[in-house]
Short mmCIF file of C-alpha atoms and ligand atoms in Angstrom, two decimals:
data_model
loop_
_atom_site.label_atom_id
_atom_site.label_comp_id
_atom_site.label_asym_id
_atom_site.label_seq_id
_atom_site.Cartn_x
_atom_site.Cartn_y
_atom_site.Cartn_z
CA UNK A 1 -136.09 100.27 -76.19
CA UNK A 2 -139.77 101.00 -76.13
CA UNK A 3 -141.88 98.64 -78.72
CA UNK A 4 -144.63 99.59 -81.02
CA UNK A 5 -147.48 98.00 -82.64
CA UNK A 6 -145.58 98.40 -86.36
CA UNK A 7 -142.56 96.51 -84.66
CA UNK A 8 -145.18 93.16 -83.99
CA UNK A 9 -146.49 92.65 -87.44
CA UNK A 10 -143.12 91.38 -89.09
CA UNK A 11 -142.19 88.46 -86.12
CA UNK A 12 -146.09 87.56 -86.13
CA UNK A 13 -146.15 87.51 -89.92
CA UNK A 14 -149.19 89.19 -89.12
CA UNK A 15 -151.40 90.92 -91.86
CA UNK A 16 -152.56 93.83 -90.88
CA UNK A 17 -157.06 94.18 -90.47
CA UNK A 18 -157.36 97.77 -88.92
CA UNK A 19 -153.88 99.93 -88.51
CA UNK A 20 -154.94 102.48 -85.62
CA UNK A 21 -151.96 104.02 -84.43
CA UNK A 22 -148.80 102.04 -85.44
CA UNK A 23 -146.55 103.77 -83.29
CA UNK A 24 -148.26 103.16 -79.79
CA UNK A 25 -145.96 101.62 -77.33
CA UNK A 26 -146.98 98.41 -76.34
CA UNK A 27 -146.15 97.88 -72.23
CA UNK A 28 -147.00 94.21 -72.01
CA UNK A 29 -149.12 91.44 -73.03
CA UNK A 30 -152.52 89.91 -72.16
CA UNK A 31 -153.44 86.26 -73.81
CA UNK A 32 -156.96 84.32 -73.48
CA UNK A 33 -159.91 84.19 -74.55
CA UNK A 34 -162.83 85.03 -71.78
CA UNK A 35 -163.74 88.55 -71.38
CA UNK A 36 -164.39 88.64 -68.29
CA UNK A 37 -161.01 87.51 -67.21
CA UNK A 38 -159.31 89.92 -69.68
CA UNK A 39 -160.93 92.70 -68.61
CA UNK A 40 -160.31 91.77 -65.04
CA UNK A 41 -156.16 90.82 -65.49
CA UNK A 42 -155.17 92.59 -68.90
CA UNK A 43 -153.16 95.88 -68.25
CA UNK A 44 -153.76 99.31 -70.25
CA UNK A 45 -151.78 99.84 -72.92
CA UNK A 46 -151.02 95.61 -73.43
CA UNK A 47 -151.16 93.54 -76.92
CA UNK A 48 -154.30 91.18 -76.28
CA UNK A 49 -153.71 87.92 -77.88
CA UNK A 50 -157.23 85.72 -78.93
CA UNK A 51 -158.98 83.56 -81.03
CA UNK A 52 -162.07 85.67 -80.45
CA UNK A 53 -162.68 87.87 -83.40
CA UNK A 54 -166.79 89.24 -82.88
CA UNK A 55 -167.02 93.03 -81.93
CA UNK A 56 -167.42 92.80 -78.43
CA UNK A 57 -163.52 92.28 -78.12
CA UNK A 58 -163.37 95.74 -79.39
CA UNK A 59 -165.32 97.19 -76.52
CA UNK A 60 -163.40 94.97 -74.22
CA UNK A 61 -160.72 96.48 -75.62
CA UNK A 62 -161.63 100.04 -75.49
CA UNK A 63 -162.52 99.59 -72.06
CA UNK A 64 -159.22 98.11 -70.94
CA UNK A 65 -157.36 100.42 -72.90
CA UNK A 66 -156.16 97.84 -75.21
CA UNK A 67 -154.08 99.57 -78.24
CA UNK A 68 -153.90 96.30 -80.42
CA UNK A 69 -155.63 92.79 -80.76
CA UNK A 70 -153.87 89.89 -82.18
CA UNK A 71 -156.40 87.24 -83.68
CA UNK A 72 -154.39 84.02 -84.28
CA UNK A 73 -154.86 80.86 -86.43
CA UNK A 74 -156.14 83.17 -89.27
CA UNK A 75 -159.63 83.39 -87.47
CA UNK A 76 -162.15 85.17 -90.23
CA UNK A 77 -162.75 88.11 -88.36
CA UNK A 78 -166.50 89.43 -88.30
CA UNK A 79 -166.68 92.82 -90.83
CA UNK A 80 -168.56 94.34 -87.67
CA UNK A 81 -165.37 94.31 -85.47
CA UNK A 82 -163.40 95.86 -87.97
CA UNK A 83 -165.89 98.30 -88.12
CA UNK A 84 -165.87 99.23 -84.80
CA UNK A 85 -161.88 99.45 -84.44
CA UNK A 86 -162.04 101.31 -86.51
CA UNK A 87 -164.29 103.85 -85.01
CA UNK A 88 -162.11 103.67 -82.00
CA UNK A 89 -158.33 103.01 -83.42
CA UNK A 90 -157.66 100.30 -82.50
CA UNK A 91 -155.38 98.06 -84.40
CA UNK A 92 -156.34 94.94 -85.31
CA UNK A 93 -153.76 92.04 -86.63
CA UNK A 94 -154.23 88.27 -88.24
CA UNK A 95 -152.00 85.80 -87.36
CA UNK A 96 -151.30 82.32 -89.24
CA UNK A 97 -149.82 81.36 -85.70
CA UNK A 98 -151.15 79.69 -83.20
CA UNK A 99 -151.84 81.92 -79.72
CA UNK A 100 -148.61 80.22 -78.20
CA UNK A 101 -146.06 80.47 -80.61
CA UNK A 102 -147.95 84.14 -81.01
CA UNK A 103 -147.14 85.16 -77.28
CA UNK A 104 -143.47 83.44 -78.29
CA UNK A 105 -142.60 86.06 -80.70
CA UNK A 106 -144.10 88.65 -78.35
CA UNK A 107 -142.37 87.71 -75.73
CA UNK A 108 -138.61 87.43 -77.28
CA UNK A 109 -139.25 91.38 -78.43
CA UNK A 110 -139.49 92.07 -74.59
CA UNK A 111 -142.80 92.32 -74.20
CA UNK A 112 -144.10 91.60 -70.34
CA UNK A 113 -146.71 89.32 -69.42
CA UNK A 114 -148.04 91.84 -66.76
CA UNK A 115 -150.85 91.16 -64.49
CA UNK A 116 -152.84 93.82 -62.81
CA UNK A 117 -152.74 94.55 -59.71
CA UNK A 118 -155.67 95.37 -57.49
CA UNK A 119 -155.57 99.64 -56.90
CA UNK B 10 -177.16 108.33 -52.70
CA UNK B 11 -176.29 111.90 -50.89
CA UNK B 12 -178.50 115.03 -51.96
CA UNK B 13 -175.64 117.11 -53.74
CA UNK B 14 -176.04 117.58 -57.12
CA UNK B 15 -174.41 115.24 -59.83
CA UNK B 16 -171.98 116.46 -62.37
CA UNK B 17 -173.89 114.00 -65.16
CA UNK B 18 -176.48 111.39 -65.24
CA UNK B 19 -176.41 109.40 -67.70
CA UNK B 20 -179.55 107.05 -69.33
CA UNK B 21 -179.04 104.53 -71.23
CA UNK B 22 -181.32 101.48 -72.67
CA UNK B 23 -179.93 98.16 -73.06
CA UNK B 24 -181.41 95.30 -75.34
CA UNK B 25 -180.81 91.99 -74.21
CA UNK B 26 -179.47 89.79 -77.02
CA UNK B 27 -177.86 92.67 -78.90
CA UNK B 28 -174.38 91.79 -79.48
CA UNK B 29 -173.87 94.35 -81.65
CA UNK B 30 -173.65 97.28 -79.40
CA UNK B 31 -172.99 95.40 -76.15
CA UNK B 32 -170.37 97.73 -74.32
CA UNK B 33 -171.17 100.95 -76.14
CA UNK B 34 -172.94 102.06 -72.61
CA UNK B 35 -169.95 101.38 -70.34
CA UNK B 36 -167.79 102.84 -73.43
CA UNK B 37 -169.72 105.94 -73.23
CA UNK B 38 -169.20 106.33 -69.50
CA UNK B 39 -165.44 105.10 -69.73
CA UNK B 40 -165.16 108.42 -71.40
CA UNK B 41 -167.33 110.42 -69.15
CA UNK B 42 -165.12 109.82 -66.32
CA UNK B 43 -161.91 110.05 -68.46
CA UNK B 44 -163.32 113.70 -69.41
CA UNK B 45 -164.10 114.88 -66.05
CA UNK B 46 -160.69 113.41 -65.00
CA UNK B 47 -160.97 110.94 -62.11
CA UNK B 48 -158.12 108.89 -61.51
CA UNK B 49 -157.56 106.12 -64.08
CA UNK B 50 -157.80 103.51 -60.99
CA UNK B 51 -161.25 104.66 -60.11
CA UNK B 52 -162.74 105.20 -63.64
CA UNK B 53 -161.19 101.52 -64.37
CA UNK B 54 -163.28 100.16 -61.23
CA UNK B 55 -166.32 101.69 -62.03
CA UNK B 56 -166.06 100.82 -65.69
CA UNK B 57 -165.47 96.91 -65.15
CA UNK B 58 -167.97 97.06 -63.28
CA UNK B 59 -170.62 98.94 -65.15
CA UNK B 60 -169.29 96.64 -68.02
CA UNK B 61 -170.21 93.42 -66.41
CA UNK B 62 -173.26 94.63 -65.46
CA UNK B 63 -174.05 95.90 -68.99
CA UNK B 64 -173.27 92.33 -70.59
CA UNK B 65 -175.33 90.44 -67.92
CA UNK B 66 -178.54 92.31 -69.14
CA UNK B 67 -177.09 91.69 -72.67
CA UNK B 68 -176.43 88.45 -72.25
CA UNK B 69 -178.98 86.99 -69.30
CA UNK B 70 -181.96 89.13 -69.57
CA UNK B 71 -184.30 90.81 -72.42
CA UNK B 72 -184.11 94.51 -72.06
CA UNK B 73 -183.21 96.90 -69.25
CA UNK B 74 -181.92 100.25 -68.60
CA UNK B 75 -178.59 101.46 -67.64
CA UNK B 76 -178.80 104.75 -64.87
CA UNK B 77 -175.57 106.71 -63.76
CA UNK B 78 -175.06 109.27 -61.19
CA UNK B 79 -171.50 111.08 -61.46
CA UNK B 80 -170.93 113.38 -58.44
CA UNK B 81 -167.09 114.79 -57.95
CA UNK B 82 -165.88 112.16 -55.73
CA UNK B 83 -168.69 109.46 -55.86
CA UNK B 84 -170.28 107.22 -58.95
CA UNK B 85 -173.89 105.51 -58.42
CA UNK B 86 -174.96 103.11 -61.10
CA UNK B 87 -178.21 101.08 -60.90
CA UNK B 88 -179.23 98.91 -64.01
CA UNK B 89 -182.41 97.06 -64.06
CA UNK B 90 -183.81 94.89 -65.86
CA UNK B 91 -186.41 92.67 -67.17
CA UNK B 92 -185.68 88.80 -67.46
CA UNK B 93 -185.72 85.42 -65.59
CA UNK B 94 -184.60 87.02 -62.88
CA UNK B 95 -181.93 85.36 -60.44
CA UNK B 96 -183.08 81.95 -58.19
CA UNK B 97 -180.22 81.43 -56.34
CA UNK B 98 -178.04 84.59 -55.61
CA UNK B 99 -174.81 82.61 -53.83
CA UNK B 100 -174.60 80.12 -55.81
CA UNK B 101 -174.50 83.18 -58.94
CA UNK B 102 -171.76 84.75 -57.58
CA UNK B 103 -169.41 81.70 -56.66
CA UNK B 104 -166.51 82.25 -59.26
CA UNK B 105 -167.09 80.17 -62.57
CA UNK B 106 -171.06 79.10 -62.22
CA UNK B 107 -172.53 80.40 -65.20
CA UNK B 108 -175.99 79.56 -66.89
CA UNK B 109 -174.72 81.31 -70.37
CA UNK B 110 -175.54 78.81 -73.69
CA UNK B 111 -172.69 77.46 -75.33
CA UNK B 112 -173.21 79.54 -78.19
CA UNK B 113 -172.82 82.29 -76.23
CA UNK B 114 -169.63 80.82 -74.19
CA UNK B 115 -167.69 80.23 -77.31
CA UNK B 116 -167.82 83.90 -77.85
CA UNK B 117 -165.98 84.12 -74.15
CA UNK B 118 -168.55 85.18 -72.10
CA UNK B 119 -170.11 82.87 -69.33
CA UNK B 120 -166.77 82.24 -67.25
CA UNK B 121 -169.15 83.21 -64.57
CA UNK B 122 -166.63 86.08 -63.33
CA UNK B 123 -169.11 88.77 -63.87
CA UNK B 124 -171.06 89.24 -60.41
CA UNK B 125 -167.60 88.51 -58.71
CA UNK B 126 -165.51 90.92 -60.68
CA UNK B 127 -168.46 93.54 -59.75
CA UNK B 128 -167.96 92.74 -56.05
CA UNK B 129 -164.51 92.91 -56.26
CA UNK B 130 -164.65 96.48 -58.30
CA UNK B 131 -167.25 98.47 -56.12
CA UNK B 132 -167.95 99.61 -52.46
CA UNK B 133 -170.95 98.71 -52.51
CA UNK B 134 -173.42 96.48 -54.19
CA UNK B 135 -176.78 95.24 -53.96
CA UNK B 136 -178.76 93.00 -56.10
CA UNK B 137 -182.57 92.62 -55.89
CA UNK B 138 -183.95 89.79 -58.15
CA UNK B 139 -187.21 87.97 -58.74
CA UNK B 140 -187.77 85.11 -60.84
CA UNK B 141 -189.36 85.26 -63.81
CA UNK B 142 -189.19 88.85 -63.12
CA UNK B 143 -186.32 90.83 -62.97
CA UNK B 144 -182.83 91.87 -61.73
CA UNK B 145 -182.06 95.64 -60.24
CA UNK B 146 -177.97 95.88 -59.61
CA UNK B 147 -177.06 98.90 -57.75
CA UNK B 148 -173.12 100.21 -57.17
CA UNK B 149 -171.60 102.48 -55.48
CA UNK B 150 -167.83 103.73 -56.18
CA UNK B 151 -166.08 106.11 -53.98
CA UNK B 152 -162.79 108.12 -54.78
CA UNK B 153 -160.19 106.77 -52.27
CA UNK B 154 -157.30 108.80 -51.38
CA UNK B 155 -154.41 107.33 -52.11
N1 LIG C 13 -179.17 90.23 -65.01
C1 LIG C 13 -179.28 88.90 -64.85
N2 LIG C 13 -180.46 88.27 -65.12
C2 LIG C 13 -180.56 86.93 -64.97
N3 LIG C 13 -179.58 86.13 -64.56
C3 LIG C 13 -178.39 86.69 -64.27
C4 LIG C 13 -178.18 88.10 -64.41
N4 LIG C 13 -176.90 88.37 -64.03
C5 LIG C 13 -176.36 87.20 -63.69
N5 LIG C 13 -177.23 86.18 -63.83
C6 LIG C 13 -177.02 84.75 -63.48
O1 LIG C 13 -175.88 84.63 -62.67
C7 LIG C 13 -174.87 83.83 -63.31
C8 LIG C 13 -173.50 84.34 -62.97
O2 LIG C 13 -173.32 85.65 -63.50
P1 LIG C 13 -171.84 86.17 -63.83
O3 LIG C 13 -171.94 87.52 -64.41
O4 LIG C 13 -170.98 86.00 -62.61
O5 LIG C 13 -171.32 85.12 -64.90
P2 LIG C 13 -171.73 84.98 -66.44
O6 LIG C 13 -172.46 86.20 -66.90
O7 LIG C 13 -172.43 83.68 -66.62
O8 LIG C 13 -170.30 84.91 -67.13
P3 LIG C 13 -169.27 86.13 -67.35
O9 LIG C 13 -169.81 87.32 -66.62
O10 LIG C 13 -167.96 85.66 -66.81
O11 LIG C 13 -169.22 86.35 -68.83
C9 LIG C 13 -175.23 83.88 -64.79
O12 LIG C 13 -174.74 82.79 -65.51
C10 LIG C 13 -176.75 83.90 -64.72
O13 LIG C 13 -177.27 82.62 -64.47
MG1 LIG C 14 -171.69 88.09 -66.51
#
């Protein structure tokens, strides 16, 4: 059964920053915190899970094809970053959890941890 | 490059120490290619790179400019810049060396995967730097039949 970003907010107790598209399927899941190594590993069409919250994660995101970033701990999240998801749908949740027990809850919906492989 | 004609070229300035719109230039040319429909492989390479390069102007040096050649089955990007230029080129690209403040780390940049990740996303690259000068990074992405 195919999940979708409206599907995470309840198990991450997540409050919900930017909606985007709620009913994008979500094909895995990407989790850290240096861009460089997300937008090397993280697959299109993935959850990103971070701490980072300033608006370059949205063009990280865009750029990926990331549908939906999930800022944990409750991180104050710059108004500029909004901002820009919105611009460019992308959903943007809060988290009270911590990035593991985040990727947790991900994970027991079904959600892969893929890793790209090289084309 | 060859002497055909490009589909687009594309311009773009980039201010070093502007956050703000850091990755608006490789967005722009994310959708480029996505428009004139390359495969999603390809435009991916080109656009990791082209992002990398964007931030390390962004993020190393204080201004440059951002040129791309789109031809059907081909993708030239050059971005030069002005800044401290680069002293020691190997030791730059060994995975995880990064010069990059820690304010600037805690925002996750400076895992010094940039100049590798380019390497590892185009066919060709070539970087001409002089300290205290600048840095010129020029790529070269070819359409590979699969
Ligand atoms: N355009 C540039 N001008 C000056 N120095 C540069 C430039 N690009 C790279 N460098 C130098 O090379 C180092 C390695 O670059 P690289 O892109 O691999 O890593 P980074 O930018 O530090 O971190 P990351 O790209 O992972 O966020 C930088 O820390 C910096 O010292
Ligand atoms: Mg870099």
């Amino acid at each position: 059964m195919a999940v979708r970003i409206q599907d995470l907010v309840q198990p991450l107790e997540a409050t919900v920053l930017v909606p985007g598209d709620m009913g994008r399927e979500i094909h895995g899941g990407y989790c850290g915190d240096l861009l460089s190594d997300c937008i090397a590993n993280a697959v299109e069409g993935s959850v990103w899970v971070t701490v980072q919250s300033h608006p370059n994660i949205i063009a990280v995101a865009v750029l990926v094809g990331i549908p939906c970033v999930v800022i944990v701990n409750n991180y104050d999240v710059d108004e500029q970053t909004l901002a820009r998801a919105q611009n460019e749908g992308i959903t943007v949740l809060r988290t009270p959890l911590s990035a593991f027990e985040a990727v947790s809850r991900l994970a027991s919906l079904g959600i892969p941890g893929k890793k790209r492989r090289e084309s | 490059m060859t002497d055909e004609k490009p589909l687009i070229e594309l311009e773009r300035k980039i201010e070093g120490g502007d956050f703000q719109s850091a990755g608006d230039v490789s967005s722009e040319l994310k959708r480029i290619l996505q428009q004139i429909g390359f495969p999603p492989s390809f435009s991916r390479r080109v656009v990791i790179a082209a992002y990398e390069a964007e931030m390390n102007v962004v993020i190393h040096a204080w201004r440059g400019v951002f040129r791309a050649w789109i031809f059907p089955r081909y993708v030239h990007i050059e971005v030069d810049d002005e800044g401290p230029g680069i002293p020691d080129l190997e030791l730059a690209f060994q995975e995880g060396y990064s010069t990059a403040p820690p304010h600037i780390r805690e925002m996750g940049f400076g895992a010094g995967y940039g100049l590798s990740n380019m390497k590892k996303c185009s066919d060709r690259l070539e970087i001409d730097t002089r300290v205290g000068e600048g840095t010129k990074v020029t790529m070269d992405f070819f359409v590979r039949d699969v």
